[in-house]
CSV table of C-alpha atoms in Angstrom, one decimal:
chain,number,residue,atom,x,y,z
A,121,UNK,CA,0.0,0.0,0.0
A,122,UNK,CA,2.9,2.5,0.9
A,123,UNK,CA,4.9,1.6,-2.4
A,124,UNK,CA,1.7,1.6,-4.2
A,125,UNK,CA,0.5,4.9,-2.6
A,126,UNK,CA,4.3,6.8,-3.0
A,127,UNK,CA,4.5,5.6,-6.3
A,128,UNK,CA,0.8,6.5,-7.1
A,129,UNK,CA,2.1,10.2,-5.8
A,130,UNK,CA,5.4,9.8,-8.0
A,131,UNK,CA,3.8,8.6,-10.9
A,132,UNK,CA,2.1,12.1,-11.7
A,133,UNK,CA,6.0,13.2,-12.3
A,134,UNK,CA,6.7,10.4,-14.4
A,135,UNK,CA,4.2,10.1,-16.4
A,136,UNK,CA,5.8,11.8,-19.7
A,137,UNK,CA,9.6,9.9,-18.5
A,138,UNK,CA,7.9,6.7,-20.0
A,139,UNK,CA,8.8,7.4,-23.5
A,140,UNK,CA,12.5,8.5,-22.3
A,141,UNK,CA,13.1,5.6,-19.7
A,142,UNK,CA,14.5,2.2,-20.6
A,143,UNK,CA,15.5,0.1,-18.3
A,144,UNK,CA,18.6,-1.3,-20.0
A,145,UNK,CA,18.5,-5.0,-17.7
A,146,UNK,CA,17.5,-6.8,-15.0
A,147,UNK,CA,20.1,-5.1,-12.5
A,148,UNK,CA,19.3,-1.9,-13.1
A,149,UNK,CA,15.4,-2.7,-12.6
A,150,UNK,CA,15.7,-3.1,-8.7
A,151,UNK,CA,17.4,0.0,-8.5
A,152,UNK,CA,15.5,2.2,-10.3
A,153,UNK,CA,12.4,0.3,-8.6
A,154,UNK,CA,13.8,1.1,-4.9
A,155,UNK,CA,14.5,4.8,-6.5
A,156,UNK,CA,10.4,5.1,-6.8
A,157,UNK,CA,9.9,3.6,-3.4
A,158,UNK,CA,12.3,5.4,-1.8
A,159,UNK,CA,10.6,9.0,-2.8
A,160,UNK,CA,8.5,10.5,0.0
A,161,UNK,CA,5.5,12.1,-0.5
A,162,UNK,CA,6.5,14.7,1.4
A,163,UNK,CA,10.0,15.5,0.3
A,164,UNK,CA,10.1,18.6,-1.9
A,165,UNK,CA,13.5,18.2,-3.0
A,166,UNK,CA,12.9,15.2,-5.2
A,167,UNK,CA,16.1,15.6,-6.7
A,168,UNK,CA,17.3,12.2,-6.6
A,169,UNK,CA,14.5,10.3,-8.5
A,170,UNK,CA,14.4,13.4,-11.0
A,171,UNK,CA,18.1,13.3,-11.8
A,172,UNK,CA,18.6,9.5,-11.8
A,173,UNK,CA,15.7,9.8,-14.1
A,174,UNK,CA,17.4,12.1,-16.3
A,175,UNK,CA,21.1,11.0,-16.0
A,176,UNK,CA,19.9,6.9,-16.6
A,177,UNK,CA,18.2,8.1,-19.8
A,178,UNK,CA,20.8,7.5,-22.8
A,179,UNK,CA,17.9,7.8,-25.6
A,180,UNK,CA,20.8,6.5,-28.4
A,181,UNK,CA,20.9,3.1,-26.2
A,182,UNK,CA,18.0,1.1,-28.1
A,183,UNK,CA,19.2,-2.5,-27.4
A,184,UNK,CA,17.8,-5.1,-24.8
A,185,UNK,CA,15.5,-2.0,-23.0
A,186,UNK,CA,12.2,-2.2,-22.3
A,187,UNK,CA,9.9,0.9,-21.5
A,188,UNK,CA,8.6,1.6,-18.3
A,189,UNK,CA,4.9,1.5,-18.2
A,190,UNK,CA,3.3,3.5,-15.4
A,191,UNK,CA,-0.4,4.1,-14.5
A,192,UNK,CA,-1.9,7.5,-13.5
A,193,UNK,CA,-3.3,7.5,-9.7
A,194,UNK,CA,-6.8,6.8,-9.8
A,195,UNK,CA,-6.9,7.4,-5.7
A,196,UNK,CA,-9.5,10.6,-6.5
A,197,UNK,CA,-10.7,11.8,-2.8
A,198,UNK,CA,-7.9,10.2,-1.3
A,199,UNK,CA,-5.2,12.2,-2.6
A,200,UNK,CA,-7.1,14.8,-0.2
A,201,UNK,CA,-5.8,13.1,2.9
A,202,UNK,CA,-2.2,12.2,4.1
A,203,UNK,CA,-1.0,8.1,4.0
A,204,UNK,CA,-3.4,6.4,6.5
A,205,UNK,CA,0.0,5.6,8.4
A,206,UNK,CA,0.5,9.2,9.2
A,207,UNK,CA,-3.0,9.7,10.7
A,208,UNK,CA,-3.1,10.5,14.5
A,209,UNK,CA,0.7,10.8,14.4
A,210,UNK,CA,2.1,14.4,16.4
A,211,UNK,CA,4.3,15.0,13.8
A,212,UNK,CA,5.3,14.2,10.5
A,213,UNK,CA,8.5,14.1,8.8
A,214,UNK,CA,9.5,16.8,5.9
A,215,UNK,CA,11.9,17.6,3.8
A,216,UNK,CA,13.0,21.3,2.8
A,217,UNK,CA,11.5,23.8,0.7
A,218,UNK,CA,12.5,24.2,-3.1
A,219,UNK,CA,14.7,26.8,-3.6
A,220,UNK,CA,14.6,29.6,-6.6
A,221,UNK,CA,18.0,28.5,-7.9
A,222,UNK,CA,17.1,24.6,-7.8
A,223,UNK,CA,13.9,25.1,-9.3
A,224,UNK,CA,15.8,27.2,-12.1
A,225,UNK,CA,17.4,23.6,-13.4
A,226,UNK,CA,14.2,22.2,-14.0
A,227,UNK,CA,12.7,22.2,-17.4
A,228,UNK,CA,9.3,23.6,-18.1
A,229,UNK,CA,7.2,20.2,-18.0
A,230,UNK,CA,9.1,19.5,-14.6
A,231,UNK,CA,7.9,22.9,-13.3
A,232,UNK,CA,4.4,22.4,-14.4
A,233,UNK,CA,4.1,19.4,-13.0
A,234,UNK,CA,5.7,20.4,-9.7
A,235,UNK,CA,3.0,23.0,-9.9
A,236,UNK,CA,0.0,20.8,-9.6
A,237,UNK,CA,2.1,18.3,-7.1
A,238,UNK,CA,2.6,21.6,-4.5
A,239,UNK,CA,-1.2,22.2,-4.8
A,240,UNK,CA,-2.5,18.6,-4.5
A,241,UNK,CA,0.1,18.8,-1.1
A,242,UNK,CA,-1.4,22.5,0.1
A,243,UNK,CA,-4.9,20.8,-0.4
A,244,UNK,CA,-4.5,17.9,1.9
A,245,UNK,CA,-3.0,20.5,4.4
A,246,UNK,CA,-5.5,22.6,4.5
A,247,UNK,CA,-8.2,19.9,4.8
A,248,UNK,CA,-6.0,18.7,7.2
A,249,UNK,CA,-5.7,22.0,9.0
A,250,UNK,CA,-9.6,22.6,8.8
A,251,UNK,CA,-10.5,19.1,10.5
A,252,UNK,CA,-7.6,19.8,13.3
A,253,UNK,CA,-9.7,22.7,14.1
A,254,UNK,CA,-13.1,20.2,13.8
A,255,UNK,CA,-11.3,18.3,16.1
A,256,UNK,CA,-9.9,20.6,18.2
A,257,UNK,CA,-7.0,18.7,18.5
A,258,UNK,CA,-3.0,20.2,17.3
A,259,UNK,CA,-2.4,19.8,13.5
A,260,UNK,CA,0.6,17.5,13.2
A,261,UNK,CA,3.8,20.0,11.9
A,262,UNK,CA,2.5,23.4,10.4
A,263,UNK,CA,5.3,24.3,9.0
A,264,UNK,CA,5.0,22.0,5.8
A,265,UNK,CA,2.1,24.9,4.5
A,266,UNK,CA,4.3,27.3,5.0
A,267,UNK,CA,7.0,25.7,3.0
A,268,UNK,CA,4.9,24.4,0.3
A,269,UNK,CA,3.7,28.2,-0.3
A,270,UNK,CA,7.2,29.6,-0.3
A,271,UNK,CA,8.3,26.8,-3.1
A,272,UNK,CA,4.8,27.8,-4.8
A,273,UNK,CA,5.8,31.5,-4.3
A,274,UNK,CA,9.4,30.7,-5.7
A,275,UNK,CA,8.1,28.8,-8.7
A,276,UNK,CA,6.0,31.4,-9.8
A,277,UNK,CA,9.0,33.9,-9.6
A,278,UNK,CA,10.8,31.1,-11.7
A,279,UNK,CA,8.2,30.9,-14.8
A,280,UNK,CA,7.6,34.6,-14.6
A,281,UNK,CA,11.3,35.0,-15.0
A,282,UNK,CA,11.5,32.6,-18.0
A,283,UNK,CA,8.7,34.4,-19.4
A,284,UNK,CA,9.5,37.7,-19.8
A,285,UNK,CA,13.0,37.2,-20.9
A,286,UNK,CA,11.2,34.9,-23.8
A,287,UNK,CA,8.6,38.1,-24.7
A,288,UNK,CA,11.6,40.4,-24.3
A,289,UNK,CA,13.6,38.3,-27.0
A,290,UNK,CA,10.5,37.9,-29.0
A,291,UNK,CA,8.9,41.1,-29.0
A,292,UNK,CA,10.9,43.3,-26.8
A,293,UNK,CA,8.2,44.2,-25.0
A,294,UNK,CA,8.9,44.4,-20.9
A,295,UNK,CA,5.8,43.8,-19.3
A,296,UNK,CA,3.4,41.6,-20.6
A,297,UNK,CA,0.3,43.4,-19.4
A,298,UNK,CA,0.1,47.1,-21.3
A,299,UNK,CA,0.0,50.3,-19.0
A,300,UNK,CA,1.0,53.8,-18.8
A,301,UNK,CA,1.9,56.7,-16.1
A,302,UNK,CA,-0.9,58.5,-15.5
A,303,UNK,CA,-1.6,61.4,-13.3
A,304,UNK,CA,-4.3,60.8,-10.7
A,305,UNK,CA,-6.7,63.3,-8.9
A,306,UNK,CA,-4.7,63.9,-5.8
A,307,UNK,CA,-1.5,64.9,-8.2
A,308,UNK,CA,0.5,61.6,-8.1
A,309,UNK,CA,1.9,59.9,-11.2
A,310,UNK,CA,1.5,56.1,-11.1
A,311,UNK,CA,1.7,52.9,-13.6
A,312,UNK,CA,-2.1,52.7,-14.7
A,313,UNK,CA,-2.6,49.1,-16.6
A,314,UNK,CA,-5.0,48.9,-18.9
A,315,UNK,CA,-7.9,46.6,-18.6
A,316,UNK,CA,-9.6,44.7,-21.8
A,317,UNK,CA,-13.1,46.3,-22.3
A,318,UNK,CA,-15.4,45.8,-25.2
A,319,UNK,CA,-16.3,49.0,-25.9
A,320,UNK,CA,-14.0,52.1,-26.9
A,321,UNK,CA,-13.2,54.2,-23.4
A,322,UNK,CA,-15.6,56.9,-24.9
A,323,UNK,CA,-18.7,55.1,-24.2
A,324,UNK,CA,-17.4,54.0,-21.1
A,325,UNK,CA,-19.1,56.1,-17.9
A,326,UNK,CA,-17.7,54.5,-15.1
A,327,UNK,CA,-14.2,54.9,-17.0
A,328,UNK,CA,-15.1,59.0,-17.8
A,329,UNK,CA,-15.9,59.2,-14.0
A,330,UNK,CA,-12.5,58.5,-13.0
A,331,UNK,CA,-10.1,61.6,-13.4
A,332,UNK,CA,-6.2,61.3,-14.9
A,333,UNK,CA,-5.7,64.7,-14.4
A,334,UNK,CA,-5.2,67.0,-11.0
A,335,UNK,CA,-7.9,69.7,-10.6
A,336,UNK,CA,-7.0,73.4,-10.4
A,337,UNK,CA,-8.6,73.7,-6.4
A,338,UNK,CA,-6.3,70.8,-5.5
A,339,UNK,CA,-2.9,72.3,-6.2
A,340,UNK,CA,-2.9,74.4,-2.5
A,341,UNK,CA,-3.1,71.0,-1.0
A,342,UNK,CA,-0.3,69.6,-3.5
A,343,UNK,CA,1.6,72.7,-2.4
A,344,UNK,CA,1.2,72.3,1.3
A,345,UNK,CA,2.3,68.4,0.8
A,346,UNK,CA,5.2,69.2,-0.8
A,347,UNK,CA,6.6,71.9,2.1
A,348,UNK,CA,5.6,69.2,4.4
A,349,UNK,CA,7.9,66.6,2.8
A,350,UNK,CA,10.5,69.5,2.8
A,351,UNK,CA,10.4,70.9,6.0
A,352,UNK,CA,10.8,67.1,7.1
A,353,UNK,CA,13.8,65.8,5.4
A,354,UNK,CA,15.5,69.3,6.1
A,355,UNK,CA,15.0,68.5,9.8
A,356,UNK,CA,16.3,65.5,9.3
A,357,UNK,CA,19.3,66.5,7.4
A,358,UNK,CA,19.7,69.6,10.4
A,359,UNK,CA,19.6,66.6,13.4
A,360,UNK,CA,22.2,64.7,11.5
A,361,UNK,CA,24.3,67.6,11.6
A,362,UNK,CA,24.3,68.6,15.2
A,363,UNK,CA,24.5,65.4,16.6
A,364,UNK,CA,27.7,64.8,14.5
A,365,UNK,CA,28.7,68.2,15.8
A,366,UNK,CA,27.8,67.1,19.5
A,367,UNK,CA,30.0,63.7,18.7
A,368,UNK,CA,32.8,66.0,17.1
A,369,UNK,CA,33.1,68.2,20.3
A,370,UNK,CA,32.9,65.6,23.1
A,371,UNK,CA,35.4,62.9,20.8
A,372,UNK,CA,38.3,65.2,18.1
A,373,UNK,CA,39.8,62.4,17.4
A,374,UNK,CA,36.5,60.5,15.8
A,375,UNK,CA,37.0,59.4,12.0
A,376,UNK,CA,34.1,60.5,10.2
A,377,UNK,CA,33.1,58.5,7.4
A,378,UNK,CA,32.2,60.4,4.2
A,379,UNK,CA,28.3,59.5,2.7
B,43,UNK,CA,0.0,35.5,-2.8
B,44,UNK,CA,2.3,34.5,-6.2
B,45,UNK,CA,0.2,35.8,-8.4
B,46,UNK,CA,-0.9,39.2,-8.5
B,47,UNK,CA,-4.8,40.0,-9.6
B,48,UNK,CA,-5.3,37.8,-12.3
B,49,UNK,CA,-7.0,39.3,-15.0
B,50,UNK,CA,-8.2,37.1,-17.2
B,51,UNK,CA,-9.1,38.0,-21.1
B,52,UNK,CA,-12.2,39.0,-21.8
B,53,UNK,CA,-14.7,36.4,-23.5
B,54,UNK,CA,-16.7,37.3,-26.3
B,55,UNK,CA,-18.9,34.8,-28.4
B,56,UNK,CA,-16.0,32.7,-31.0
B,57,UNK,CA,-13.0,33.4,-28.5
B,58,UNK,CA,-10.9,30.6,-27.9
B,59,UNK,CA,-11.8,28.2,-24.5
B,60,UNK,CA,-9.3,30.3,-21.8
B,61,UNK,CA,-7.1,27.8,-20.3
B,62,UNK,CA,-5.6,28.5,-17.0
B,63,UNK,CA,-2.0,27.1,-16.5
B,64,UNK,CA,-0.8,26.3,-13.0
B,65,UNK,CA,-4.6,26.9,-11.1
B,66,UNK,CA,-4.2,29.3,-7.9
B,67,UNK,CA,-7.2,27.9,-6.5
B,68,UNK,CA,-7.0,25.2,-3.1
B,69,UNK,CA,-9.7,23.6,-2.2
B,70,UNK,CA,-10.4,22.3,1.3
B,71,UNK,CA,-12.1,19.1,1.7
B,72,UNK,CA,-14.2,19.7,5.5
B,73,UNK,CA,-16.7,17.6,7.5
B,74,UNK,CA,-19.9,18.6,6.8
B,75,UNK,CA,-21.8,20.0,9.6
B,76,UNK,CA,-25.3,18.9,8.5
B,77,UNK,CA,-25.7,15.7,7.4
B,78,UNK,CA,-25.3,15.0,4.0
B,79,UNK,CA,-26.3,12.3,0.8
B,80,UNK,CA,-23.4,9.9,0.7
B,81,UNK,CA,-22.2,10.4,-2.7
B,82,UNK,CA,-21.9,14.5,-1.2
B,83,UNK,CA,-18.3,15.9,-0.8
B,84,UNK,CA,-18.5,19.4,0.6
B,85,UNK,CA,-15.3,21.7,-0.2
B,86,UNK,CA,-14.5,24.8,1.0
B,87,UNK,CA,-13.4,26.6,-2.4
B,88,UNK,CA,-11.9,30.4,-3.4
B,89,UNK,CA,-14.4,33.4,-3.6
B,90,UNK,CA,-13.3,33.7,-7.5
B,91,UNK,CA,-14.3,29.8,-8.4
B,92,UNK,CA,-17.5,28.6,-10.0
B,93,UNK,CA,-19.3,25.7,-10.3
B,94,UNK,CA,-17.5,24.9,-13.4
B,95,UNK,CA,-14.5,25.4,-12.4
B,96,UNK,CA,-14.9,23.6,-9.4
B,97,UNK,CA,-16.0,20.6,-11.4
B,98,UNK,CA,-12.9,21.4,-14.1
B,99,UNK,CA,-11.0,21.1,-11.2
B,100,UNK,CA,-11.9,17.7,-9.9
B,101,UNK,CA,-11.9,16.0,-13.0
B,102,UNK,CA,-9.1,17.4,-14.7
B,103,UNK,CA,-6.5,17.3,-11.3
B,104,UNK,CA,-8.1,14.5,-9.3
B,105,UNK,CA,-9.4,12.8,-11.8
B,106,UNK,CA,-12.6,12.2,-9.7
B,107,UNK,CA,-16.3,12.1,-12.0
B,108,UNK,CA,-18.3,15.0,-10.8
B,109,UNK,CA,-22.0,15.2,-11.4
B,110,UNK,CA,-22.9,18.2,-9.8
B,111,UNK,CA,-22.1,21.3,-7.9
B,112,UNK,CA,-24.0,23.4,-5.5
B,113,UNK,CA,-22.1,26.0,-4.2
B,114,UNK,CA,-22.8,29.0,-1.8
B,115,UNK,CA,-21.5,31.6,0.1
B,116,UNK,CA,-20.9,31.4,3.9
B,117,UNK,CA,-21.0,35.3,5.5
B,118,UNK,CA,-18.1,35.0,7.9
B,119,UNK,CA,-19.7,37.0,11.5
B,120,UNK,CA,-18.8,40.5,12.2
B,121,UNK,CA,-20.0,40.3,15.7
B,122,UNK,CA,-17.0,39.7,17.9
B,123,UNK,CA,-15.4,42.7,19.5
B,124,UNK,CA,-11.6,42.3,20.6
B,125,UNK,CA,-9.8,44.0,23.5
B,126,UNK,CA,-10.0,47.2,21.9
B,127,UNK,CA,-14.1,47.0,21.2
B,128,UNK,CA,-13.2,46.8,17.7
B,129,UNK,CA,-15.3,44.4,15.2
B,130,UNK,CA,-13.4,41.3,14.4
B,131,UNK,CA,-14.4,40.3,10.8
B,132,UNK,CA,-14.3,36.7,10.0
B,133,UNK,CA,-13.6,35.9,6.9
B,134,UNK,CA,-16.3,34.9,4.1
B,135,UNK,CA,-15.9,31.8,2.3
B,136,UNK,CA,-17.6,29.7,-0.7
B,137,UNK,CA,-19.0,25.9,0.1
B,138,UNK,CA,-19.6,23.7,-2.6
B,139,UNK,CA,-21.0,20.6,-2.3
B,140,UNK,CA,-19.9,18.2,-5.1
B,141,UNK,CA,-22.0,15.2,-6.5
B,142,UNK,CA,-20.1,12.4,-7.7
B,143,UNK,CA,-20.8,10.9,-10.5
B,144,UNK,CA,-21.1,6.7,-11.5
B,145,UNK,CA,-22.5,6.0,-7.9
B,146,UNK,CA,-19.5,6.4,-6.1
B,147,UNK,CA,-20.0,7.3,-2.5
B,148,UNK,CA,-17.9,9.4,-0.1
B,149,UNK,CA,-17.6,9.8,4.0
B,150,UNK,CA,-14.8,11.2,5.7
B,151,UNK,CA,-12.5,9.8,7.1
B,152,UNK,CA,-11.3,9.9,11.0
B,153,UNK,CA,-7.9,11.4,10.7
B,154,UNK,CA,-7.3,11.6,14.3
B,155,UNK,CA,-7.7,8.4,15.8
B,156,UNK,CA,-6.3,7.6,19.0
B,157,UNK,CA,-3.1,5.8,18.7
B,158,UNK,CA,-0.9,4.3,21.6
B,159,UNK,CA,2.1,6.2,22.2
B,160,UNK,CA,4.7,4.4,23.8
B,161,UNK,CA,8.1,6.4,24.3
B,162,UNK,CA,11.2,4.5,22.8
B,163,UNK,CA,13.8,3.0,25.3
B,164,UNK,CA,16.4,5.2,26.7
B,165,UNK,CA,14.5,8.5,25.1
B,166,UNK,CA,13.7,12.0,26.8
B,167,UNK,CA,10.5,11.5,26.5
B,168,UNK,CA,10.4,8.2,27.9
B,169,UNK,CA,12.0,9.8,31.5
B,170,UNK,CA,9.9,12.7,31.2
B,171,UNK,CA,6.6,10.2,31.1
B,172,UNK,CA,8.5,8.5,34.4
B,173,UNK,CA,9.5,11.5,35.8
B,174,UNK,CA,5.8,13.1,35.9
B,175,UNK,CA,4.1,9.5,36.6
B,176,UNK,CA,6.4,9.9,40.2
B,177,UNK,CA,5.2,13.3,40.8
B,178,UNK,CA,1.6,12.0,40.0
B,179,UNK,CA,2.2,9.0,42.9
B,180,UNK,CA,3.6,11.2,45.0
B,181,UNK,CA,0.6,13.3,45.0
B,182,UNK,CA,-2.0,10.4,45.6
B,183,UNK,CA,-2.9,10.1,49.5
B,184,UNK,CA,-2.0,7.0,52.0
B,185,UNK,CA,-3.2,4.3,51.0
B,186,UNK,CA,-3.2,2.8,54.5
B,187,UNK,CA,-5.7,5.3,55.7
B,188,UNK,CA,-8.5,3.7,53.4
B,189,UNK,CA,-9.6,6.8,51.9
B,190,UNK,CA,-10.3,8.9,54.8
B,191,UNK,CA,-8.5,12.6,54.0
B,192,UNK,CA,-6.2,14.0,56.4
B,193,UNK,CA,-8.5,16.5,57.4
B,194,UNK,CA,-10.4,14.2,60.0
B,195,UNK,CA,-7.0,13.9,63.0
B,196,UNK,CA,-5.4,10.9,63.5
């Protein structure tokens, strides 16, 4: 059930490596098969059985193999829950978050099927969470929701990354959502991104309602905010001075460094 | 959150079916509080999902046949006051309560059951068990006085 069940979770990764594995003979078979057992559900790192996958893949070597035929998990509900051997236990083993710079390596099916193995994981713990609190009873190690957002959070950095270094190659556009600076009411300039409409902005009322440009009457106040900002940073400025002037008297000899 | 408001394209009769790559949607699978039909799973789901995508979801990532969804939204209570009298919102959430399909039938599970926990040899936790069953013992009265309390003299 457990090799059946951590396989059943691995499998969703290896699904596409079916075409590219061959398991060249018999020796290499228990290997690779203790390779599958050996991956925990709830080890984000699965380094090892992705790079012995990729590493024991020599596609020219067509000899004495035989693919690897692997079924897709048909647990359904089940994958909502933990393995039935870690229910009722106070804590449960985990392995470390991905990292940007590992997650970097991996190749774009490898992300995207990371993607939905992080949210099948978040899933069970937050069912998980939600019956602790039924229960009223402690939910057995918290910390894995907090890792599995960050690798989320990091993964989502790492395809964003990818993809606008591909639209700056292909087009050489920087942001893949259109915008522009625009003036608002109360006289600050910010990045206004458009949003798709499906009529023209001039038949738009709630658009003509909102103003890009600063009113005359509000120019006092944007007057009076400005000598506010001002008269701040030049009393900052003055209390730097005078307590490096209080400093100088009471110690000559201080070395002051330049800013 | 990753991903910062999603705006997705706007549809217009002929557009292409919008795909969504890498779902930011979790679902929480809870106990339901009334009692339900067996084949009923109740989820707790994101404001932004639908009933379609709800059963999108299912099929497509859990591979589990949906027949149909019910969903609705719970008003988290604004009633509580903290320390400082101020209203405590909680927060509002979506239910949905999935049919499956092909006559399958769903309860859920206990995932707390009691389990005996026995400390290994030679642990911390092992003294610390032996350490407080002393200091439980110690407390207990004399058992020689046949549970008369010390209060009556002699």
């Amino acid at each position: 059930m457990a090799a059946s069940s951590s396989a059943g979770r691995v499998l969703t990764l290896c699904k596409q490596f079916q075409n590219v594995l061959r398991i060249s003979s018999a020796i290499n078979t228990p290997h690779c098969a203790a390779n599958f057992t050996k991956y925990q559900p709830h080890v984000y790192r699965g380094k090892s059985p992705l790079a012995a996958l990729s590493w024991s893949t020599p596609t020219s070597y067509l000899g004495q193999c035989r693919a690897l035929h692997t079924t897709i998990s048909r647990r359904g509900l089940e994958e909502f829950f933990d393995l039935p051997e870690n229910w009722g236990e106070t804590s449960v083993k985990s392995g470390a978050p991905w990292t940007a710079k590992q997650l970097r390596t991996k190749s774009n099916e490898d992300l995207h099927k990371l993607w939905y193995v992080l949210l099948k994981e978040k899933n069970m713990l937050l069912t998980l969470e939600q019956e602790a609190k039924r229960q009223r009873v402690q939910m057995p190690s918290p910390e894995r929701l907090r890792k599995v957002e960050r690798s989320i959070i990091r993964l989502e950095t790492v395809v964003t990354e990818r993809e606008t270094a591909l639209r700056l190659l292909q087009t050489g556009q920087e942001k893949g959502r259109p915008g522009d600076w625009r003036k608002n009411t109360f006289g600050y300039v910010y990045w206004y991104r458009f949003k798709e409409y499906a009529i023209p902005w001039y038949m738009n009322k709630r658009y003509k309602r909102k103003k890009f440009y600063t009113p005359k009457f509000v120019e006092p106040h944007i007057r009076l905010r400005l000598e506010k900002h001002i008269r701040e940073k030049a009393r900052k400025a003055s209390l730097k001075k005078k307590t490096l002037a209080k400093l100088m008297e009471k110690f000559p000899q201080m070395k002051v460094s330049a800013p | 959150m990753p991903v910062t408001r999603l705006l997705y394209p706007l549809y217009q009769l002929g557009n292409p079916q919008l795909r969504i790559f890498r779902p930011n949607w979790f679902l929480t699978l809870v106990r339901p509080g009334k009692e339900q039909p067996p084949d009923t799973a109740q989820f707790r789901i994101p404001m932004e999902m639908t009933k379609c995508d709800v059963k999108n979801y299912l099929e497509k990532i859990y591979n589990v046949p949906v027949g149909a969804v019910r969903t609705r939204i719970q008003f988290g209570s604004n009633k509580k006051r903290n320390h400082l009298s101020q209203k405590v919102k909680q927060p509002d959430y979506k239910v949905a309560y999935v049919q499956l399909a092909q006559g399958q039938t769903f309860t859920f599970p206990d995932i707390f059951p009691e389990k005996d926990r026995t400390a290994a040899e030679g642990s911390v936790e092992e003294m610390q068990e032996k350490f407080l069953e002393d200091e439980k013992q110690k407390q207990k009265p004399d058992p020689r006085r046949g549970g008369v309390t010390e209060w009556f003299g002699l």
